[in-house]
Structure formats: structure tokens, C-alpha cells
Coordinates of C-alpha atoms in Angstrom, one line a residue:
Chain A
M15 CA 3.8 -12.3 1.4
F16 CA 5.8 -14.1 -1.3
I17 CA 9.5 -13.9 -1.5
H18 CA 11.1 -14.9 -4.8
W19 CA 14.6 -15.7 -3.7
A20 CA 16.1 -16.2 -7.2
L21 CA 14.9 -12.8 -8.4
K22 CA 15.2 -11.1 -5.0
E23 CA 11.6 -10.0 -5.2
I24 CA 9.3 -9.3 -2.3
H25 CA 5.7 -9.4 -3.2
L26 CA 3.2 -7.9 -0.7
K27 CA -0.6 -7.8 -1.1
I28 CA -2.5 -4.8 0.0
V29 CA -6.3 -4.7 -0.1
Y30 CA -8.4 -1.6 0.0
Y31 CA -11.5 -2.5 2.0
G32 CA -14.6 -0.5 2.7
A33 CA -18.3 0.0 2.2
G34 CA -19.8 0.4 -1.3
M35 CA -19.0 3.7 -2.9
S36 CA -16.5 4.7 -0.2
G37 CA -13.8 5.5 -2.7
K38 CA -11.6 2.4 -2.9
T39 CA -11.3 2.3 -6.7
E40 CA -10.7 6.1 -6.7
N41 CA -7.6 5.5 -4.6
L42 CA -6.2 3.0 -7.1
R43 CA -7.2 5.3 -10.0
Y44 CA -5.3 8.2 -8.5
I45 CA -2.2 6.1 -7.7
H46 CA -2.2 4.7 -11.3
S47 CA -2.5 8.2 -12.7
R48 CA 0.4 9.6 -10.8
I49 CA 3.0 6.9 -10.7
D50 CA 5.9 6.7 -13.1
P51 CA 4.9 4.3 -15.9
A52 CA 8.1 2.4 -15.4
L53 CA 7.0 1.5 -11.9
K54 CA 3.5 0.2 -12.6
G55 CA 1.6 -2.4 -14.6
D56 CA -1.8 -2.0 -16.3
M57 CA -4.7 -1.3 -14.0
V58 CA -7.3 -4.1 -14.1
M59 CA -10.9 -3.1 -13.3
L60 CA -13.8 -5.5 -13.1
K61 CA -17.0 -3.4 -13.1
T62 CA -20.7 -3.7 -13.5
N63 CA -22.6 -1.6 -16.1
E64 CA -23.2 0.9 -13.3
D65 CA -19.5 1.4 -12.9
R66 CA -19.5 -0.5 -9.5
T67 CA -16.7 -3.0 -8.8
I68 CA -18.0 -6.5 -9.2
F69 CA -14.9 -8.5 -8.4
F70 CA -11.8 -6.5 -7.8
D71 CA -9.5 -3.8 -9.1
F72 CA -5.8 -4.6 -9.4
L73 CA -2.6 -2.6 -9.8
Q74 CA 0.9 -3.7 -9.3
L75 CA 3.5 -1.1 -8.1
E76 CA 7.3 -1.4 -7.9
V77 CA 9.6 1.0 -6.2
G78 CA 12.9 0.0 -7.8
N79 CA 15.9 -1.7 -6.3
I80 CA 16.2 -1.4 -2.5
D81 CA 19.6 -2.7 -1.2
G82 CA 19.5 -5.4 -3.9
K83 CA 15.9 -6.4 -3.3
K84 CA 12.9 -5.6 -5.4
P85 CA 9.7 -4.9 -3.5
K86 CA 6.5 -5.2 -5.5
F87 CA 3.1 -4.2 -4.2
N88 CA 0.0 -5.8 -5.5
L89 CA -2.9 -3.4 -4.7
Y90 CA -6.5 -4.8 -4.8
T91 CA -9.9 -3.4 -4.0
V92 CA -12.9 -5.4 -2.9
P93 CA -16.5 -4.9 -4.0
G94 CA -18.2 -3.0 -1.2
Q95 CA -21.8 -4.0 -1.8
I96 CA -23.3 -6.4 0.7
Q97 CA -24.1 -9.1 -1.8
Y98 CA -20.5 -9.6 -2.7
A99 CA -19.4 -11.0 0.7
Q100 CA -18.0 -14.2 -0.8
T101 CA -16.0 -12.2 -3.4
R102 CA -14.4 -10.2 -0.6
R103 CA -13.3 -13.4 1.0
V104 CA -11.7 -14.5 -2.2
V105 CA -9.9 -11.2 -2.7
L106 CA -8.6 -11.3 0.9
N107 CA -6.7 -14.6 0.3
G108 CA -3.1 -14.0 1.1
V109 CA -3.5 -10.3 2.2
D110 CA -0.6 -8.7 4.0
G111 CA -2.1 -5.3 4.8
I112 CA -5.3 -3.4 4.6
V113 CA -6.4 0.1 3.9
F114 CA -9.9 0.6 5.4
V115 CA -11.6 3.3 3.4
A116 CA -14.3 4.9 5.5
D117 CA -17.0 7.1 3.9
S118 CA -17.1 10.4 5.8
R119 CA -20.8 11.1 5.1
K120 CA -22.8 11.1 8.3
D121 CA -25.4 8.6 7.0
M122 CA -22.6 6.1 6.2
M123 CA -21.4 5.6 9.7
D124 CA -23.4 2.5 10.3
A125 CA -22.3 1.0 7.0
N126 CA -18.6 1.8 7.8
L127 CA -18.9 0.0 11.1
E128 CA -20.7 -3.0 9.6
T129 CA -18.0 -3.3 6.9
L130 CA -15.3 -3.1 9.5
L131 CA -16.9 -6.0 11.4
D132 CA -17.3 -7.9 8.1
L133 CA -13.5 -7.4 7.6
E134 CA -12.7 -8.9 11.0
K135 CA -15.0 -11.8 10.3
H136 CA -12.8 -12.6 7.2
L137 CA -9.5 -12.2 9.1
I138 CA -10.4 -14.5 12.0
P139 CA -10.2 -17.8 10.0
G140 CA -6.6 -16.9 9.3
G141 CA -5.8 -16.4 13.0
K142 CA -5.8 -12.6 12.7
T143 CA -7.9 -9.9 14.3
L144 CA -8.0 -6.1 13.8
E145 CA -5.8 -5.8 16.8
N146 CA -2.9 -7.8 15.5
F147 CA -3.2 -7.3 11.7
P148 CA -1.4 -4.4 9.9
W149 CA -4.1 -1.9 8.7
V150 CA -4.7 1.8 8.4
L151 CA -7.8 3.9 8.2
Q152 CA -8.6 6.5 5.6
Y153 CA -11.4 9.0 6.2
N154 CA -12.4 9.7 2.6
K155 CA -14.7 12.3 1.1
R156 CA -13.6 15.0 3.5
D157 CA -14.7 17.6 1.0
L158 CA -18.4 16.8 1.3
P159 CA -20.6 19.2 3.3
D160 CA -22.3 16.5 5.3
A161 CA -19.0 14.9 6.4
E162 CA -18.9 13.6 10.0
S163 CA -16.4 15.2 12.3
I164 CA -13.0 13.4 12.5
A165 CA -13.3 13.1 16.3
E166 CA -16.6 11.3 15.9
M167 CA -15.2 9.0 13.2
E168 CA -12.1 8.2 15.4
T169 CA -14.4 7.3 18.2
K170 CA -16.6 5.1 16.1
L171 CA -14.0 3.3 14.0
N172 CA -10.5 3.7 15.3
F173 CA -10.8 1.8 18.6
F174 CA -7.3 0.3 18.1
G175 CA -5.5 3.5 17.4
V176 CA -4.2 2.6 13.9
P177 CA -2.7 5.3 11.7
S178 CA -5.6 7.3 10.1
F179 CA -5.7 9.8 7.3
E180 CA -8.1 12.4 5.9
A181 CA -8.5 12.1 2.2
V182 CA -10.3 13.2 -0.9
A183 CA -9.5 10.4 -3.2
T184 CA -10.9 12.0 -6.3
T185 CA -8.4 14.7 -6.0
G186 CA -5.6 12.6 -4.5
E187 CA -5.5 14.3 -1.2
G188 CA -4.3 11.8 1.4
V189 CA -3.9 8.9 -1.1
F190 CA -0.2 8.5 -1.1
P191 CA 0.3 9.1 2.7
T192 CA -2.2 6.3 3.3
L193 CA -0.5 3.9 0.9
K194 CA 3.0 4.7 2.4
A195 CA 1.6 4.1 5.9
V196 CA 0.2 0.7 5.2
I197 CA 3.4 -0.4 3.4
K198 CA 5.4 0.6 6.5
K199 CA 3.0 -1.2 8.8
V200 CA 3.3 -4.4 6.7
V201 CA 7.1 -4.3 6.6
G202 CA 7.2 -3.6 10.4
N203 CA 4.8 -6.6 11.0
V204 CA 7.0 -8.9 9.0
Q205 CA 10.1 -7.7 10.9
S206 CA 8.4 -8.2 14.3
Q207 CA 7.4 -11.7 13.3
L208 CA 10.9 -12.6 12.2
E209 CA 12.4 -11.2 15.3
G210 CA 9.9 -13.1 17.5
T211 CA 10.7 -16.3 15.7
Q212 CA 14.4 -15.8 16.2
R213 CA 14.1 -14.9 19.9
M214 CA 12.1 -18.1 20.4
R215 CA 14.8 -20.2 18.8
A216 CA 17.7 -18.4 20.7
Chain B
M2 CA 7.4 -24.4 0.7
N3 CA 6.2 -22.6 3.7
E4 CA 2.4 -22.0 3.4
N5 CA -0.2 -20.7 5.7
P6 CA -3.4 -20.7 3.7
G7 CA -5.6 -17.6 4.1
V8 CA -4.5 -14.4 5.7
G9 CA -0.9 -14.4 6.9
A10 CA 2.3 -12.5 7.0
L11 CA 4.9 -15.1 6.0
D12 CA 3.1 -17.1 3.4
T13 CA 5.5 -18.3 0.8
V14 CA 9.2 -18.3 0.1
L15 CA 10.5 -19.6 -3.1
T16 CA 14.2 -20.6 -3.1
T17 CA 16.5 -20.3 -6.1
Q18 CA 16.7 -24.1 -6.4
Q19 CA 12.9 -24.4 -6.3
F20 CA 12.5 -21.7 -8.9
D21 CA 15.0 -23.3 -11.3
R22 CA 13.1 -26.7 -11.1
I23 CA 9.7 -25.0 -11.5
F24 CA 10.9 -23.0 -14.4
S25 CA 12.3 -26.1 -16.1
C26 CA 8.9 -27.8 -15.7
L27 CA 7.1 -24.9 -17.2
A28 CA 9.5 -24.6 -20.1
D29 CA 9.1 -28.2 -20.9
L30 CA 5.3 -27.9 -20.9
A31 CA 5.4 -24.7 -23.0
A32 CA 7.7 -26.4 -25.6
K33 CA 5.7 -29.6 -25.8
L34 CA 2.3 -27.9 -26.3
R35 CA 3.6 -24.7 -28.1
L36 CA 1.9 -22.7 -25.4
M37 CA 1.6 -18.9 -25.6
A38 CA 2.3 -18.6 -21.9
V39 CA 2.2 -20.7 -18.8
L40 CA 2.2 -19.3 -15.3
L41 CA 2.5 -20.7 -11.8
V42 CA 0.5 -18.4 -9.6
D43 CA -0.5 -18.4 -5.9
G44 CA -4.0 -18.1 -4.6
S45 CA -3.7 -14.3 -4.4
G46 CA -2.6 -14.0 -8.0
R47 CA 1.2 -13.5 -7.5
I48 CA 3.4 -15.1 -10.2
L49 CA 5.9 -17.6 -8.9
A50 CA 7.3 -18.5 -12.3
Q51 CA 6.3 -17.9 -15.9
K52 CA 7.4 -19.1 -19.4
I53 CA 6.3 -17.0 -22.3
G54 CA 6.1 -18.6 -25.7
E55 CA 7.1 -17.1 -29.1
G56 CA 4.6 -14.7 -30.5
W57 CA 3.4 -13.3 -27.1
K58 CA 4.3 -9.7 -27.0
D59 CA 3.2 -8.6 -23.5
T60 CA 5.8 -9.6 -20.9
R61 CA 3.9 -8.0 -17.9
L62 CA 1.4 -10.7 -17.0
E63 CA 0.6 -9.6 -13.5
G64 CA -3.0 -8.6 -14.5
L65 CA -3.5 -11.9 -16.2
A66 CA -2.2 -13.7 -13.2
A67 CA -4.5 -11.8 -10.8
L68 CA -7.5 -12.5 -13.0
A69 CA -6.7 -16.2 -13.5
A70 CA -6.3 -16.8 -9.7
G71 CA -9.4 -14.8 -9.0
S72 CA -11.3 -16.7 -11.7
Y73 CA -10.2 -20.0 -10.2
S74 CA -11.0 -18.9 -6.6
A75 CA -14.4 -17.7 -7.7
S76 CA -15.1 -21.1 -9.3
N77 CA -14.3 -22.8 -6.0
E78 CA -16.9 -20.6 -4.3
I79 CA -19.4 -21.5 -7.0
A80 CA -18.6 -25.2 -6.3
R81 CA -19.3 -24.7 -2.7
L82 CA -22.6 -22.9 -3.4
L83 CA -23.6 -25.8 -5.7
G84 CA -23.0 -28.3 -2.9
E85 CA -19.9 -29.8 -4.4
S86 CA -17.6 -31.4 -1.7
A87 CA -14.5 -30.7 -3.7
R88 CA -13.2 -27.9 -5.9
F89 CA -13.8 -27.8 -9.7
R90 CA -10.9 -29.5 -11.3
M91 CA -10.3 -26.8 -13.8
V92 CA -11.5 -23.6 -15.4
L93 CA -11.5 -23.1 -19.1
H94 CA -12.1 -19.8 -20.9
E95 CA -12.5 -20.4 -24.6
G96 CA -11.9 -17.7 -27.2
E97 CA -11.9 -17.5 -30.9
R98 CA -8.1 -17.5 -31.1
R99 CA -6.8 -18.1 -27.6
N100 CA -7.9 -20.0 -24.6
L101 CA -7.0 -19.9 -20.9
F102 CA -6.9 -23.1 -18.9
V103 CA -6.5 -22.9 -15.1
C104 CA -6.0 -25.9 -12.8
S105 CA -5.0 -26.5 -9.2
V106 CA -1.5 -27.6 -8.4
T107 CA -1.9 -27.6 -4.6
Q108 CA -4.5 -25.9 -2.5
D109 CA -2.9 -22.5 -2.9
F110 CA -1.1 -22.7 -6.2
H111 CA -2.6 -22.8 -9.7
L112 CA -1.3 -23.3 -13.2
A113 CA -2.6 -20.9 -15.8
V114 CA -2.0 -22.0 -19.4
V115 CA -2.6 -19.7 -22.5
F116 CA -2.9 -21.7 -25.7
E117 CA -4.1 -21.3 -29.3
S118 CA -7.6 -22.6 -30.1
G119 CA -6.1 -25.2 -32.5
T120 CA -4.6 -27.2 -29.6
A121 CA -6.8 -30.0 -28.3
I122 CA -8.0 -29.5 -24.8
G123 CA -7.4 -33.1 -24.1
M124 CA -3.7 -32.6 -24.8
I125 CA -3.6 -29.6 -22.5
R126 CA -5.3 -31.6 -19.7
L127 CA -3.0 -34.6 -20.1
F128 CA 0.3 -32.7 -20.1
T129 CA -0.6 -30.1 -17.4
K130 CA -1.6 -33.1 -15.2
R131 CA 1.9 -34.5 -15.6
T132 CA 3.4 -31.1 -14.9
V133 CA 1.3 -30.7 -11.8
E134 CA 2.6 -34.1 -10.6
Q135 CA 6.2 -32.8 -11.0
L136 CA 5.5 -29.5 -9.3
V137 CA 3.8 -30.8 -6.2
P138 CA 7.0 -32.2 -4.6
V139 CA 9.0 -29.1 -5.4
L140 CA 6.4 -26.8 -3.8
S141 CA 6.3 -29.0 -0.7
E142 CA 10.0 -28.6 0.1
R143 CA 11.3 -26.7 3.0
T144 CA 12.2 -23.1 2.5
A145 CA 15.1 -20.8 3.3
P146 CA 16.0 -20.5 7.0
D147 CA 14.6 -17.6 9.0
Q148 CA 18.0 -16.0 9.4
D149 CA 18.1 -15.4 5.7
L150 CA 14.7 -13.9 5.9
G151 CA 15.9 -11.7 8.6
K152 CA 18.6 -10.4 6.3
M153 CA 16.0 -9.7 3.7
F154 CA 14.0 -7.5 6.1
D155 CA 16.7 -5.9 8.3
R156 CA 16.4 -2.3 9.6
N157 CA 18.5 -0.9 6.8
F158 CA 15.9 -2.3 4.3
E159 CA 13.1 -0.6 6.2
T160 CA 14.9 2.8 6.2
L161 CA 15.8 2.6 2.5
L162 CA 12.3 1.5 1.6
G163 CA 10.9 4.5 3.4
E164 CA 13.2 6.8 1.5
E165 CA 12.3 5.2 -1.8
L166 CA 8.6 5.4 -1.0
D167 CA 8.9 9.1 -0.3
R168 CA 10.6 9.5 -3.7
S169 CA 8.3 7.3 -5.8
L170 CA 4.9 7.9 -4.1
T171 CA 4.6 11.7 -4.2
D172 CA 2.4 14.2 -5.8
G173 CA 4.0 17.3 -4.4
R174 CA 1.4 17.9 -1.7
P175 CA 2.6 19.3 1.6
G176 CA 2.4 17.2 4.9
D177 CA 0.5 14.0 5.1
R178 CA -2.2 14.7 7.7
D179 CA -1.6 11.5 9.7
R180 CA -4.0 11.6 12.6
S181 CA -2.2 9.0 14.8

């Protein structure tokens, strides 16, 4: 998080994390397509020739003036493919909240879990774990015929009971609820930390 | 400046006094070198301060900041893979008309400078080095007290933000299907 006191700006960084082709970029594309132009910047996409994310996608959102403060949300995706592990580490630098985009196809369950473990591996050096870091789950591609049941996906991935959402990112279903939920988790986490600090000093 | 490198919740707070001094440094640098733009960004690409020169039309530089920080961070990973014990000192992207120079200020802050191709890179390196030396002590100063941060994030803020999110982030779909 970055607070710009002079401008009363609060910058929060949210990263969409998940296995390759799980739909991270589609989330940002949909958000970009539906947001009031006055509230968004250009969407930056760094892709390979095969339309796969090679570094990150980026989009900045604003939600106007809140009680004299201006929250800004920097949304990033990471490249999901295995060979881009170092790139994912770079993109996670300074992250405040994560949307884990899980691919609902049955044959992607192992990849989803491996990617979740990969995420925690990157959180640990910053003193964070999946238990104490603000994140939410999105079960994407719910429209596919070979989608795993939600009960099974909850058992396999949501062992910490974080908020989870069904989604079809290509049509936008579940995209905004997911984003709102992660923002609320991040703000709640900041408040808890501040209250904890103040209690310790009291 | 309160910094916790890596993943963290309360990473950076920039006070008004710090901002004024930083902006003054950037404005001096921009004027001396006739820069098109100069930005102080953090490791995750957020802009702490910027000075845009004459002739630069685009005032929204968030995308450029994200890419500049990403580019510099990627170069550090490359340095590590090549067995370098320290980071690369700078990254230079040369174009036909415009160049981008990125260098480190402290471990988590970078200076990104956009300049026209006619300007000698030696001049850029010399003057940015001086600016970096001015910025380091400013970025090292202690930040606002926690009670002020508490005011920034009080319960009223949370409620109002929730209402604004519901207004701004909507596509007219019913119910949000949260499974928790």
C-alpha cells in the first residue's frame, strides 16, 4: 500500500494470480470494458505472439472521492505458465491483495493446486501466508461442460474458507463481485493492522 | 519513509512535506535537462511524484510507471541469473526520438526519466545521480504517525468505499454468488 498524504491518495495493488489460461487477463479485459472511462487508465498488456501474458497486464481504477480521500487500485495479472516463476515474483512485489483465479476444468485441478502452493512460496519471504494474507478465490469457466463441481473445488482449494465466487470471465459473470470482495478484504486487513498497532501502544 | 520490502500491508506513506521536497528535486532535474517527464516510482510501479515537461501530452503515466518499474525489476532478476552480486545500475531504452532511463534511488524506489534522443546520456546519468543523492535522505525520513493512518482508514471510510464500489463496479447483474 502506498499513501500519498499531499494528494490524499491511497494506492492499493491487487494481483490476479492463477494457472496458465485460467482467465486472469479476461477479468481485467472485462473490468476495463465496463468501467466509466473517467475512472480508468489505459490497459497495458504484455503478450507473446500466441496471446499469452509474458510479463503482466496492468489497469488502474479509481472510484472517485471517498470522504476526502482518493482510493486508486492498481490491478495486475501474472503470467501463469510454469517457466515464468521469476516474473511472478517480480509482479507480486508490494501486493496488497490477491484474486486467485482457478480454472474449473476437471483436468486443471492439479495445476490449480500447484499454482496456489507457488503463490504461498512467494508470500512467505514477505512474512505472509495464505492464512493471514487478504485473498479471494474465483472459480472461473463455470460455463464449460467438464467443469468440476463447486463442492469438490472448495475442498481442494479453499482450505482457509476465503470468499469464493463462481465466474465466467469472458461474459463478465462474477468479475465485479470478485473485485469488490478482494478490495474489502484488503481494506479490512489494513484496518486490523492499524487497530492492532494502536492497541499495542495503548 | 516506512518501507517493508516485498509483500506487505503498510508499505509506504509519503507525507506532504516529503512530497514537496521530492517534487522540487524532480522539477529541478526536469528543468536542467529539459526532460519530457521524470517519475519517482516504487518497486510495484506506483507513482510517488512526477514532473511532466512541455510537449508531453499524456498526463496519465500510470502505465508507463508500471512498465518502467517492471522493466527495472526484471533487469535485477537478469542480473541475479547472470551471477551478478549487485543490481544493474540502470536500464536504458533507446528510441529514435525518445529514450527512457531508469535507475535505482533506494532498494524499493526508482527514478524513470523520459528524454529526447538529442540529450547526451552522460548528462542524464550525471544529473540523475545528483538527484538520487538528494532524494535518498527524504525517502528515509519517518512517516506520519499511526493515529493519522487510523483516521485515513476509519470505519466510515470502509462503509463509504463499499457504497462507492457498488455504484462504480456494476454491470447490472443480479446477486453476486459469493460462496462464503
